[in-house]
Short mmCIF file of C-alpha atoms and ligand atoms in Angstrom, two decimals:
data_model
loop_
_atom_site.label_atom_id
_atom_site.label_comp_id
_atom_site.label_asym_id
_atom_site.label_seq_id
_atom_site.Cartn_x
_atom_site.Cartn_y
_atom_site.Cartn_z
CA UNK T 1 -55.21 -5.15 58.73
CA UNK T 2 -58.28 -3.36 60.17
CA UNK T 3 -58.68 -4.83 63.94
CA UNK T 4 -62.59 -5.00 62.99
CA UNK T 5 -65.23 -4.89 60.49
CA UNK T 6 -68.31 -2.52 60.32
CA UNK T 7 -71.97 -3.62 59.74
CA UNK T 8 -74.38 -0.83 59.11
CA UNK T 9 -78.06 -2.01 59.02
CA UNK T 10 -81.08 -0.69 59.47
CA UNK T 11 -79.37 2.55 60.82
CA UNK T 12 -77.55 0.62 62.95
CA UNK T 13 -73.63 0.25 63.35
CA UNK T 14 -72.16 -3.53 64.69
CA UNK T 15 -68.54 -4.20 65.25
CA UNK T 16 -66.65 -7.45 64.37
CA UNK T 17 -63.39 -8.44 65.44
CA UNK T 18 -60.98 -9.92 62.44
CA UNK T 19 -58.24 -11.96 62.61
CA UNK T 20 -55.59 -13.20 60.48
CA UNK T 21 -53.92 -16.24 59.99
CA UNK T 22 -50.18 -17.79 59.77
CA UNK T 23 -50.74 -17.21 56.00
CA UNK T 24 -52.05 -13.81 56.11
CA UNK T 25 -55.80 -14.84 55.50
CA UNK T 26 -57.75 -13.09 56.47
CA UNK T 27 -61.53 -13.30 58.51
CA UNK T 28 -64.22 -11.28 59.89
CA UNK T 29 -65.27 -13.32 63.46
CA UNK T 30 -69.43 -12.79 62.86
CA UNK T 31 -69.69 -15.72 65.39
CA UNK T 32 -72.53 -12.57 67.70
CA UNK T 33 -73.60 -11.42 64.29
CA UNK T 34 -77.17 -12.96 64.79
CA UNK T 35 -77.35 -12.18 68.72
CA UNK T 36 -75.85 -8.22 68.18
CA UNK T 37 -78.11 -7.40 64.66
CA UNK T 38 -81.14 -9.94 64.53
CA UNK T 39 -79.52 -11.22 61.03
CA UNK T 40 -77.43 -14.32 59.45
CA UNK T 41 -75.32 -14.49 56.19
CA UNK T 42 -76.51 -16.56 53.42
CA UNK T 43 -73.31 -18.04 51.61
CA UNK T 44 -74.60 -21.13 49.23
CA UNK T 45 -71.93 -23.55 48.59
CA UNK T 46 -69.88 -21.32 51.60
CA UNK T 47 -67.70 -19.74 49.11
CA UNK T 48 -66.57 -16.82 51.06
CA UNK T 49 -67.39 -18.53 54.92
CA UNK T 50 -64.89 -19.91 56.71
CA UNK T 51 -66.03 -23.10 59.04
CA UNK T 52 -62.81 -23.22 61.34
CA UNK T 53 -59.49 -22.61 61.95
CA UNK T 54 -57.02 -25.44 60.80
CA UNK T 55 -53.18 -25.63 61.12
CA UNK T 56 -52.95 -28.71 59.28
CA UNK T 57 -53.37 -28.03 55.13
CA UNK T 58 -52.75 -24.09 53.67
CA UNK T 59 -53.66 -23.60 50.04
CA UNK T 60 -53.39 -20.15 48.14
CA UNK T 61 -55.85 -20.56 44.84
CA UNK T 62 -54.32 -17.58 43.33
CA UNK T 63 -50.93 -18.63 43.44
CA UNK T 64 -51.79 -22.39 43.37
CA UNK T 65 -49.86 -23.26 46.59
CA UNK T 66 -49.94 -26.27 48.33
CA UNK T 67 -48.60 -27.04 51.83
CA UNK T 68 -49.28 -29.92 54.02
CA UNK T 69 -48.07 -28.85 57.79
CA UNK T 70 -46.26 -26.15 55.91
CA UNK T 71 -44.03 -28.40 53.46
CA UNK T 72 -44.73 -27.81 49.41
CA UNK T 73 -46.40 -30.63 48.23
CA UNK T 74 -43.96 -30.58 45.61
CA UNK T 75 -41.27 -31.68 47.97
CA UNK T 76 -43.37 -34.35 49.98
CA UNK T 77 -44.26 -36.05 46.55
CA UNK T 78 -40.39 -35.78 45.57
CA UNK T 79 -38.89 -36.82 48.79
CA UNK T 80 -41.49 -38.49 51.37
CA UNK T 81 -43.53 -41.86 50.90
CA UNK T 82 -46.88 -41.81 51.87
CA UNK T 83 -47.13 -43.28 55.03
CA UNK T 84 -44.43 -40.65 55.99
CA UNK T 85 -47.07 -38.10 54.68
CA UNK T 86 -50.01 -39.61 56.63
CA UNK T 87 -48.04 -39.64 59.84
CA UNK T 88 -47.34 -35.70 59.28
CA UNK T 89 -50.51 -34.63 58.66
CA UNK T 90 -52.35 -36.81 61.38
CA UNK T 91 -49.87 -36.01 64.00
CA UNK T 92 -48.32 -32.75 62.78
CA UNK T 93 -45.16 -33.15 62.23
CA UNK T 94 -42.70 -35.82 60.18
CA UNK T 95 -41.76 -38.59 61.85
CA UNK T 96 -38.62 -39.53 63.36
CA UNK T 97 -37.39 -43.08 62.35
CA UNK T 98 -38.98 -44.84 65.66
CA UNK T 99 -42.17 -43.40 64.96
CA UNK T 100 -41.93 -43.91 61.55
CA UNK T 101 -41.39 -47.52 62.42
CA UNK T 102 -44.01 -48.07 65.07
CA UNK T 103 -46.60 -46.31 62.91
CA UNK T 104 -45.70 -48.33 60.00
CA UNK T 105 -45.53 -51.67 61.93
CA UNK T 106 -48.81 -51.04 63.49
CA UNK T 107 -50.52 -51.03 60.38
CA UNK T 108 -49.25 -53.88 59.19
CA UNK T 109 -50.69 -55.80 61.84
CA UNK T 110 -53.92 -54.72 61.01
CA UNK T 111 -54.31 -55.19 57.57
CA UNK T 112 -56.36 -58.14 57.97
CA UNK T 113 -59.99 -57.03 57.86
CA UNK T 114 -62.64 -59.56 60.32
CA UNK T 115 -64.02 -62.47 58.06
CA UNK T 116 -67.59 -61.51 59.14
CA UNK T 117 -66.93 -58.48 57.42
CA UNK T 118 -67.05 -60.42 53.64
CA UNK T 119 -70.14 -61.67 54.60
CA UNK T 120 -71.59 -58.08 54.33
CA UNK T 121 -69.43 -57.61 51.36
CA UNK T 122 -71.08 -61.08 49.69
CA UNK T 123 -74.45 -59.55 50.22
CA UNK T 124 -73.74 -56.67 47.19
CA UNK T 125 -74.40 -57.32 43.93
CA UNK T 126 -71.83 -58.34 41.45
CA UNK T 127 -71.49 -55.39 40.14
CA UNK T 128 -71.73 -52.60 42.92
CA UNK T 129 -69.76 -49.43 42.63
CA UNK T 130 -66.74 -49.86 44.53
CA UNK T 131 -67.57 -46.48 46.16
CA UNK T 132 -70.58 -47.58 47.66
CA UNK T 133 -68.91 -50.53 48.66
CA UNK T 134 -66.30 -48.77 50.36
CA UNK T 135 -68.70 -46.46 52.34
CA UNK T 136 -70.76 -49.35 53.67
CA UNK T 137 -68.32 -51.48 54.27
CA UNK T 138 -65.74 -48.42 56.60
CA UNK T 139 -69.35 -47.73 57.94
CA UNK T 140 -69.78 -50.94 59.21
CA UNK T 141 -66.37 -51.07 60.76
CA UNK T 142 -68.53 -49.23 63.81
CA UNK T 143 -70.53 -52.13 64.53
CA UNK T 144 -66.51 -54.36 64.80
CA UNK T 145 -65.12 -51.61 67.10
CA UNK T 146 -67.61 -50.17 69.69
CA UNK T 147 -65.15 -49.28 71.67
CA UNK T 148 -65.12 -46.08 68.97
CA UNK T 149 -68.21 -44.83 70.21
CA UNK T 150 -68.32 -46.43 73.80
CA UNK T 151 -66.28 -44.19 76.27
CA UNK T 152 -62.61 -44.58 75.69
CA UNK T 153 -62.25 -43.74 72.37
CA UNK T 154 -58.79 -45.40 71.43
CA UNK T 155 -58.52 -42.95 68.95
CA UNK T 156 -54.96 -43.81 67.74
CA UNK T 157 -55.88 -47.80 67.40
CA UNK T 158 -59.15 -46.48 65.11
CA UNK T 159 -56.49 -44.17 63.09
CA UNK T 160 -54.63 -47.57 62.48
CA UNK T 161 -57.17 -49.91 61.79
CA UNK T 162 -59.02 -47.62 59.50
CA UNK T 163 -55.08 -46.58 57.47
CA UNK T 164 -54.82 -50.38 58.00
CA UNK T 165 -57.85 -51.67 56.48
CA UNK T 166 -59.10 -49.41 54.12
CA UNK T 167 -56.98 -50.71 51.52
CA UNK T 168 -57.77 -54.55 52.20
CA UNK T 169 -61.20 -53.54 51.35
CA UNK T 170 -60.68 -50.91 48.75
CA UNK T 171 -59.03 -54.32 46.53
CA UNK T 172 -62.04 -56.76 47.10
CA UNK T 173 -64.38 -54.66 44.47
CA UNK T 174 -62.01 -55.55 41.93
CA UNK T 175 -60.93 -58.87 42.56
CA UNK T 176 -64.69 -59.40 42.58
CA UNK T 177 -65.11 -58.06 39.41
CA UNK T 178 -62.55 -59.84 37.58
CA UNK T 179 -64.19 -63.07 39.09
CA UNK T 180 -60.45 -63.61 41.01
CA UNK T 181 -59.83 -64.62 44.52
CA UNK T 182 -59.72 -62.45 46.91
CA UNK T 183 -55.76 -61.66 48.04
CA UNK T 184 -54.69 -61.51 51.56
CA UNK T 185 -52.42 -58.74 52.65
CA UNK T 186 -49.22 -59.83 53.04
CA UNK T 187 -47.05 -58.37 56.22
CA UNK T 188 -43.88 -58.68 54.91
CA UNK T 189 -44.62 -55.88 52.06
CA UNK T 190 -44.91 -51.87 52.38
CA UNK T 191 -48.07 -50.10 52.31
CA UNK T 192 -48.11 -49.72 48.24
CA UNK T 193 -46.80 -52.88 47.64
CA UNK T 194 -48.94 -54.36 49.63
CA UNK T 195 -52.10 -52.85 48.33
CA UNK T 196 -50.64 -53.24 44.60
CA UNK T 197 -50.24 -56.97 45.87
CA UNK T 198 -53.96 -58.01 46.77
CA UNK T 199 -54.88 -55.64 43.76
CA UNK T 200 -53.18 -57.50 40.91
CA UNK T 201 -51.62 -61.37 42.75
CA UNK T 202 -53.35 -64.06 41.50
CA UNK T 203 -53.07 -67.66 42.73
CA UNK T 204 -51.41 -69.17 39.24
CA UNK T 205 -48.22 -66.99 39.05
CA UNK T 206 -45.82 -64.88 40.82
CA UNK T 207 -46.72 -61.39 41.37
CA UNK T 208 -43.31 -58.32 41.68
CA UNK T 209 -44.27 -55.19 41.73
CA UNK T 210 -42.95 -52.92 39.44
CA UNK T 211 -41.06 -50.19 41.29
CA UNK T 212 -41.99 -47.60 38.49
CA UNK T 213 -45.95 -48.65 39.67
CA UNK T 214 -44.97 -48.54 43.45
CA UNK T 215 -43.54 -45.10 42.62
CA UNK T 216 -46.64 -43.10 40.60
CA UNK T 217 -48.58 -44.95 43.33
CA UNK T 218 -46.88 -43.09 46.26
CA UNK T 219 -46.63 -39.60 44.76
CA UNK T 220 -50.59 -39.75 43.63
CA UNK T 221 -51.82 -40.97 47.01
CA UNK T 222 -49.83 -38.07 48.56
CA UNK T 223 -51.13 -35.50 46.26
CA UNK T 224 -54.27 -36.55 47.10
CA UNK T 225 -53.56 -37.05 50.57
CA UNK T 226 -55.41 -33.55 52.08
CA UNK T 227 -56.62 -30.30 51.34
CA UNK T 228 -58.06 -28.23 53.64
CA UNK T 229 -62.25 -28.33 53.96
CA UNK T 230 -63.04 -29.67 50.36
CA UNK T 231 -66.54 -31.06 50.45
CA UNK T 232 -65.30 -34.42 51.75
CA UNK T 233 -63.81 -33.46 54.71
CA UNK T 234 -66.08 -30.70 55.28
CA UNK T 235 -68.25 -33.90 55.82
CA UNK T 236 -66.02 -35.58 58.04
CA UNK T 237 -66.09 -32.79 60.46
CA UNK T 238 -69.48 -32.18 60.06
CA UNK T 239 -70.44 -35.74 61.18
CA UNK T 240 -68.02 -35.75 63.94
CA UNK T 241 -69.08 -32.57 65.43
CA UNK T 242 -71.98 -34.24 66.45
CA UNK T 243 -69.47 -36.83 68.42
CA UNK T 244 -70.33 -39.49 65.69
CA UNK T 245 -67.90 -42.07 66.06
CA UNK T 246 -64.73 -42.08 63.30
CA UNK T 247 -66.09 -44.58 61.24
CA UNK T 248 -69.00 -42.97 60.60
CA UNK T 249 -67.45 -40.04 59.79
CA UNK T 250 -65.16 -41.28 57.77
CA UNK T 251 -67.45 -43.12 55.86
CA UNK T 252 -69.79 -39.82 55.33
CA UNK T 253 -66.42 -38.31 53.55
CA UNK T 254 -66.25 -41.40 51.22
CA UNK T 255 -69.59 -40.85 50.08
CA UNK T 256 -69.52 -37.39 49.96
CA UNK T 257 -66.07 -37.72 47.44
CA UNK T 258 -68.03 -39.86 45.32
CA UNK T 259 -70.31 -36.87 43.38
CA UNK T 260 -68.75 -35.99 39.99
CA UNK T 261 -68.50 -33.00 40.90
CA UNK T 262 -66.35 -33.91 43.65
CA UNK T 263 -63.66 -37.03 43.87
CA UNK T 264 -66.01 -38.75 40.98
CA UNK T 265 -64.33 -36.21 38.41
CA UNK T 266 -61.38 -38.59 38.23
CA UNK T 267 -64.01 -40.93 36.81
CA UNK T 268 -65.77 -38.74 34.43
CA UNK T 269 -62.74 -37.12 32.80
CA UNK T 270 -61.53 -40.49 31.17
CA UNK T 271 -65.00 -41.25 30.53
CA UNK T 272 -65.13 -38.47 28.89
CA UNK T 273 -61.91 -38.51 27.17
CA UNK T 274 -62.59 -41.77 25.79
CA UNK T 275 -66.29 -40.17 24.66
CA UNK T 276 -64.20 -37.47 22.67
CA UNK T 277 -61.62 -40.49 21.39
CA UNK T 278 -64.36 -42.39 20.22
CA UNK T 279 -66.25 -39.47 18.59
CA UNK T 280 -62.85 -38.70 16.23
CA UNK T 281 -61.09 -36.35 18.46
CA UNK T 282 -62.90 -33.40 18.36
CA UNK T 283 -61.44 -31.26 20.73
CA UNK T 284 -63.20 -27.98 19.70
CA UNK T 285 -66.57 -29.45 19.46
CA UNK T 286 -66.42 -30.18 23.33
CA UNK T 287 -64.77 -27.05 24.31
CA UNK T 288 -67.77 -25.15 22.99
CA UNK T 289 -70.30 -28.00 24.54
CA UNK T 290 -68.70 -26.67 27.49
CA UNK T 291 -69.08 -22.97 26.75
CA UNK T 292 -72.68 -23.74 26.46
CA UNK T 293 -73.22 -25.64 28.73
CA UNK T 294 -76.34 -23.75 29.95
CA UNK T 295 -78.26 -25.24 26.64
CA UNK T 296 -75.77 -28.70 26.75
CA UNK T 297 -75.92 -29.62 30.18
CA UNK T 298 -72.06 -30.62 29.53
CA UNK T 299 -69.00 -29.96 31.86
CA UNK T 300 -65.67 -29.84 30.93
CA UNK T 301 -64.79 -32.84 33.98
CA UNK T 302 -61.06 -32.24 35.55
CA UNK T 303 -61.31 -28.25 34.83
CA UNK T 304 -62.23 -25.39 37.14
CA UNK T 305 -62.33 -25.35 41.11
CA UNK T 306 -63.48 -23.46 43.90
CA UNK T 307 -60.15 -22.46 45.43
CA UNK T 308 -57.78 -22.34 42.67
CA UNK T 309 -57.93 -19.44 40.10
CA UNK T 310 -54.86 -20.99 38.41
CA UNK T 311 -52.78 -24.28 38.00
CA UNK T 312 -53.67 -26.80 40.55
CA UNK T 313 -50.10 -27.57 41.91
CA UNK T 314 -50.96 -31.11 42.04
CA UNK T 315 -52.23 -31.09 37.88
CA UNK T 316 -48.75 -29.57 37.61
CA UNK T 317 -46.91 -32.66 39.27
CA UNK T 318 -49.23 -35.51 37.97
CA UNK T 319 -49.50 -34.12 34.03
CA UNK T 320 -45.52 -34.41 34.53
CA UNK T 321 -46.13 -37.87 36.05
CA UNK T 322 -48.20 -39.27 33.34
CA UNK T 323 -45.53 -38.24 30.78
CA UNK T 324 -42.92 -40.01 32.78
CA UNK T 325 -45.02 -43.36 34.03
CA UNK T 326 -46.34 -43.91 30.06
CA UNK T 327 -42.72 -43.87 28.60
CA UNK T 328 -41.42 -45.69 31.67
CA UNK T 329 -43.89 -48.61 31.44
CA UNK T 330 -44.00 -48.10 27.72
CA UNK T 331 -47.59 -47.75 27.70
CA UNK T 332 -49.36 -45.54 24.55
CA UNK T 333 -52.51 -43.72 25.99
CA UNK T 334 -53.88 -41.95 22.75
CA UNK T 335 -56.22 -39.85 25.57
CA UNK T 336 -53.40 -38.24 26.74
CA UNK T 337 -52.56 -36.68 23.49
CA UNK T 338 -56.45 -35.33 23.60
CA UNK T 339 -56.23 -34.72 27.31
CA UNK T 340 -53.35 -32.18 26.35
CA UNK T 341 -55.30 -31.37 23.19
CA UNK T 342 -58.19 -30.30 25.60
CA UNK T 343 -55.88 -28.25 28.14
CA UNK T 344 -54.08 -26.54 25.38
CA UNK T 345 -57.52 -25.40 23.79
CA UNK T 346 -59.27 -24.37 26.96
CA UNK T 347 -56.16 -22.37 28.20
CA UNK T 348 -56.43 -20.11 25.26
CA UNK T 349 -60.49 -19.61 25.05
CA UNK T 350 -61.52 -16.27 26.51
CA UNK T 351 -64.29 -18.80 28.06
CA UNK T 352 -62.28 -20.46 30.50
CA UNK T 353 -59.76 -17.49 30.73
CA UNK T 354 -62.41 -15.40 32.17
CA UNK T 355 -63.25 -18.07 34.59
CA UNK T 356 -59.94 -18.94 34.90
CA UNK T 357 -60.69 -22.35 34.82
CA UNK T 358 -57.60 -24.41 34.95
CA UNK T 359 -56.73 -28.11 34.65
CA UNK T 360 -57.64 -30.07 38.99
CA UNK T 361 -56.26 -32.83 40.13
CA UNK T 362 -58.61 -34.98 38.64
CA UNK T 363 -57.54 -33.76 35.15
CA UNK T 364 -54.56 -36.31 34.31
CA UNK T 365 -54.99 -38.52 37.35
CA UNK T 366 -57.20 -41.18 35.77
CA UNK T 367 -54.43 -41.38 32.89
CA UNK T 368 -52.29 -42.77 35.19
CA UNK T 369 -54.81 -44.89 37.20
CA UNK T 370 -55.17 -46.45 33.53
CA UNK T 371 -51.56 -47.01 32.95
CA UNK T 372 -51.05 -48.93 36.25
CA UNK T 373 -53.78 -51.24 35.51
CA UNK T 374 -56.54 -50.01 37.44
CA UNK T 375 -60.03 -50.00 36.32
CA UNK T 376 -62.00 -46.89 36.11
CA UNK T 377 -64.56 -47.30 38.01
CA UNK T 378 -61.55 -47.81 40.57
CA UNK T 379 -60.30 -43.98 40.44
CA UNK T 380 -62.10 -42.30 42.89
CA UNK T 381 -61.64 -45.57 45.58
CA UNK T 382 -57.67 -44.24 44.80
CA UNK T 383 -58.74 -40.65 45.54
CA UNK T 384 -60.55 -41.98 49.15
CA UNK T 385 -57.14 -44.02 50.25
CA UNK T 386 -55.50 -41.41 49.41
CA UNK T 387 -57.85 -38.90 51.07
CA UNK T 388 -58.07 -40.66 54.25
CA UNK T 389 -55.31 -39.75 55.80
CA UNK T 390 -56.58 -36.02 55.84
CA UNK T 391 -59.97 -37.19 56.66
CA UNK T 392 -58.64 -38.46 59.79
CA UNK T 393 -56.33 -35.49 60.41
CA UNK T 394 -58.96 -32.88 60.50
CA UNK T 395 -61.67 -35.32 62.48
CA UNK T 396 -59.32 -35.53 65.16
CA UNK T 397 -57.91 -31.59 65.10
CA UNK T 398 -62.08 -31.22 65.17
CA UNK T 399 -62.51 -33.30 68.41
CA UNK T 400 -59.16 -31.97 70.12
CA UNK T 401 -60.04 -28.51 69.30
CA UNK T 402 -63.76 -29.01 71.09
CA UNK T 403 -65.07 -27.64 68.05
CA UNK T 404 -68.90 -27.35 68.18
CA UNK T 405 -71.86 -29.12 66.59
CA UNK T 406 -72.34 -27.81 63.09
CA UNK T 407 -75.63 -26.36 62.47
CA UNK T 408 -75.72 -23.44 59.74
CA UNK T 409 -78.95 -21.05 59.91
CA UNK T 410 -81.25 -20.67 56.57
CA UNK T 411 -83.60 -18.41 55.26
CA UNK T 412 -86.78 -19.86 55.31
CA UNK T 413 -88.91 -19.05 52.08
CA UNK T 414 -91.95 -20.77 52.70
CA UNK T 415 -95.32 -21.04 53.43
CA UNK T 416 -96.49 -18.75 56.49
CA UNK T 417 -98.73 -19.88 58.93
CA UNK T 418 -101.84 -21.69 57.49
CA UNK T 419 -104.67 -23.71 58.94
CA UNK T 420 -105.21 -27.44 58.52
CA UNK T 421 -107.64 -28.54 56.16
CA UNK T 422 -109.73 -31.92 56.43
CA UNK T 423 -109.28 -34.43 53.58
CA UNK T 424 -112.69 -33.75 51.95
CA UNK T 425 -112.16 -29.67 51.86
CA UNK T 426 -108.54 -29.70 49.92
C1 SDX W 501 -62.01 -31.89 43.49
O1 SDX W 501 -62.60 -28.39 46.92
C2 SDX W 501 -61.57 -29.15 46.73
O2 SDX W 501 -60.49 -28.91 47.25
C3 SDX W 501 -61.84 -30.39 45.87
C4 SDX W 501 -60.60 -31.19 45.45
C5 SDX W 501 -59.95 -31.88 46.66
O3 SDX W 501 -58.74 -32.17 46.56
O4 SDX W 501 -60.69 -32.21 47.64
O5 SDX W 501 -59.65 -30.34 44.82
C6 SDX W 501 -60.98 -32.32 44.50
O6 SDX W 501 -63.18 -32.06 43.74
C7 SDX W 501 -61.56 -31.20 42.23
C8 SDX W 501 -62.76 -30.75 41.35
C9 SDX W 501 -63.21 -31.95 40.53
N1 SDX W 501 -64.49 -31.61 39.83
C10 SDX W 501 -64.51 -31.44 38.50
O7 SDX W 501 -63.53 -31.49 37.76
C11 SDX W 501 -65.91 -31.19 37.94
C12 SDX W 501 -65.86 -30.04 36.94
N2 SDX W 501 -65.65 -28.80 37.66
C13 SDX W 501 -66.78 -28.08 38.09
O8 SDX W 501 -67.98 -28.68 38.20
C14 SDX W 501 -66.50 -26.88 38.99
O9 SDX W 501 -65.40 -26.24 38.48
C15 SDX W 501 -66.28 -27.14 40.46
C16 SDX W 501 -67.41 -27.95 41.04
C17 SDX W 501 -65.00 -27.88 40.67
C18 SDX W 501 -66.23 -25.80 41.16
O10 SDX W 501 -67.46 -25.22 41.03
P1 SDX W 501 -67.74 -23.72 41.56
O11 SDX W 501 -66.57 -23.17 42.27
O12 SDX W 501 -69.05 -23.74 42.27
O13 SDX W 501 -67.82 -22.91 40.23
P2 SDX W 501 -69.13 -22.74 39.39
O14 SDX W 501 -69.75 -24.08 39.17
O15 SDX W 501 -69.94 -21.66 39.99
O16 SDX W 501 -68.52 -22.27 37.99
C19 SDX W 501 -68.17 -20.91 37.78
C20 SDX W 501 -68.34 -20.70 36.29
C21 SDX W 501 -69.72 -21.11 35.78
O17 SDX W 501 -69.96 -20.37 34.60
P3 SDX W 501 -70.97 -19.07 34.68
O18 SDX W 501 -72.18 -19.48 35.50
O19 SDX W 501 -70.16 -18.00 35.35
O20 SDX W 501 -71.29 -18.75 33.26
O21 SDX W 501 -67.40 -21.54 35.59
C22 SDX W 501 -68.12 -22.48 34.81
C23 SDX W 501 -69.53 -22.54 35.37
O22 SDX W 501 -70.45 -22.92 34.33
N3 SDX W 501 -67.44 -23.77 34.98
C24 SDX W 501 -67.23 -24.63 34.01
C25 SDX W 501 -66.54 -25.70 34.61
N4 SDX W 501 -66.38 -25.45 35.90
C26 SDX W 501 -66.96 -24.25 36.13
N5 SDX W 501 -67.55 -24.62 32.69
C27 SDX W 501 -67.14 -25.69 31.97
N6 SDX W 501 -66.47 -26.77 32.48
C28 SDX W 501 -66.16 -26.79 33.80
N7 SDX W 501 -65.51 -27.82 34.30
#
């Protein structure tokens, strides 16, 4: 690899350093570009610009590679449970039994979420998206715990209390909805039982949950659990840069996973699956919607992504999943018959070829969402509890690396100067 880069402009040579990463990526350091040549870069939507340097999530979008502190997510989904996951990307490596068991046991005693907080949650209407819900409410989780923003940070009791009660709140949208009391958590369950427990318990009957659910549960929150500086987390670091406190910037990644384009795809795609049920099935009408989409204004939701030019791994793993979780719980999805319908049709147009636009995550997660009872307008709260996890992994690698505030450059395309003119004279 060449040990710099050459800029020639305006007659004028400039020499960058490179470097290279554990993966072989490689960079061009233009951190004196501006100071050495008088100019910026202008990368919109940063497709080519690299923001840091991360040890904690490697993905290769040509080969559709996933790694979370180095191990496949394949394996992780196969052998790990989630909290197991959340402990190794957060602290870097997997955790030995005793940590396991301290982690673990610290979040379960602080599941319970402060009553006051309700009253903030009382104040939304009725029928609020749970995403905005969520944001305000892990917002607001500032104003419980100044000590987050006050000198000692306690940064490992915020990690807990935010793994901890995320969840809690994540369920009180859709009790809410179904006009159901709200459920405690309940200490003496796991993680996913416990969050499948204040989900779907109600006061009149016992509530087991179904290993099968506990199961599809664990392997889509750790497929979701990180990867690397998607718009979400891009946020999170963003807003902590500026030493906002981890609440905050958590809550900035919530939001920011909401946009369809983003963690609200999981959302769309059965929307939109349902849209093509409902309209007879026509897969090849919507393929070409898609293929002209310049006159339709429609997207093919669940297909295409920045990083990967092929399979998303994690498509791979949950399209398997929702085969396995349907038959399993006996369930009979007639949009995952189109879903496949769709994939099988877009794989083979030159359109998406070209574009090699494959299948995300959010493709086939929703199917499976569905199957385990949850609502749709519930999908993309999944994607954030899943999320979080990384969120909080690359907010703290941000503070711990000193990394500093984020403020890109622009070209400015404006007015020049101009004189003011008085009311009467414009
Ligand atoms: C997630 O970044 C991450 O890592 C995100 C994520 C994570 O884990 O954090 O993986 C989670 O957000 C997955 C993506 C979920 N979003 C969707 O499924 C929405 C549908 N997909 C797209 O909107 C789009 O593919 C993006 C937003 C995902 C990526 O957009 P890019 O990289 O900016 O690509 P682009 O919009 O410039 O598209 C390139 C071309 C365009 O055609 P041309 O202008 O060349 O003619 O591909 C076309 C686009 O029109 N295209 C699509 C398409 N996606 C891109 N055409 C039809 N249907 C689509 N879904």
């Amino acid at each position: 690899m060449a040990s710099n880069a050459e800029l020639i402009v305006d007659g004028k040579s400039y020499s960058f350093p490179t470097l290279e990463g554990s993966e072989h990526e490689k960079a061009v350091d233009i951190s004196n570009l501006r100071d050495q040549s008088g100019y910026v870069t202008l990368d919109r939507g940063y497709k080519n610009t690299g923001a840091t340097q991360s040890a904690i999530t490697f993905l290769d979008g040509e080969e559709g590679i996933l790694r979370y502190r180095g191990y496949s997510i394949e394996e992780l989904a196969e052998k790990a449970s989630f909290l197991e996951v959340a402990y190794l990307l957060i602290y870097g490596e997997l955790p030995t039994q005793i940590q396991y068991d301290a982690f673990a046991t610290g979040i379960r005693r602080h599941t319970l979420v402060n009553e006051d907080m309700r009253k903030i949650f009382d104040g939304f209407p009725v029928n609020a998206h749970p995403m905005c819900v969520l944001g305000s409410l892990v917002n607001a989780m500032s104003a419980f715990y100044p000590d987050s923003y006050e000198g000692n940070q306690n940064t490992d009791l915020h990690i807990t209390r935010l793994m901890a009660k995320l969840p809690t709140i994540a369920t009180w949208s859709y009790k809410r909805s179904q006009g159901h009391p709200i459920n405690y958590p309940k200490n003496e369950l796991d993680y996913i039982a416990n969050f499948l427990n204040m989900m779907f318990a109600l006061p009149v009957e016992d509530y087991k949950v179904d290993p099968v659910v506990a199961q599809a549960l664990n392997v889509l929150l750790i497929l979701h659990a990180d990867h690397e500086q998607n718009c979400s987390t891009s946020t999170v670091r963003l807003v902590g840069s500026s030493q906002a406190n981890i609440y905050s910037s958590i809550a900035a990644g919530v939001n920011a996973l909401w946009g369809p384009l983003h963690g609200g795809a999981n959302q769309e795609v059965i929307e939109m699956l349902e849209e093509i049920k409902e309209g007879g099935g026509d897969v090849a009408k919507y393929i070409d919607m898609a293929k002209n989409a310049k006159t339709t204004g429609f997207r093919l939701f669940g297909f295409g992504h920045r990083v990967y030019k092929n399979f998303d791994p994690r498509a791979r793993i949950i399209k398997k999943a929702a085969d396995d979780v349907l038959s399993k719980l006996g369930v009979n999805d007639p949009v995952l018959e189109i879903a496949k319908g769709l994939e099988e049709a877009a794989l083979n147009d030159p359109y998406f070829v070209q574009r090699k636009l494959y299948p995300n995550v959010d493709f086939y997660s929703g199917i499976i969402y569905r199957a385990l009872g949850i609502p749709t307008n519930m999908f993309t709260v999944m994607f954030a509890i899943g999320r979080l996890p990384g969120w909080i992994a690359q907010w703290k690698e941000m503070r711990e690396q000193k990394e500093p505030i984020g403020r890109p450059r622009q070209i400015y395309t404006g007015s020049t100067l101009r004189d003011f003119k008085a009311m009467g004279e414009r």
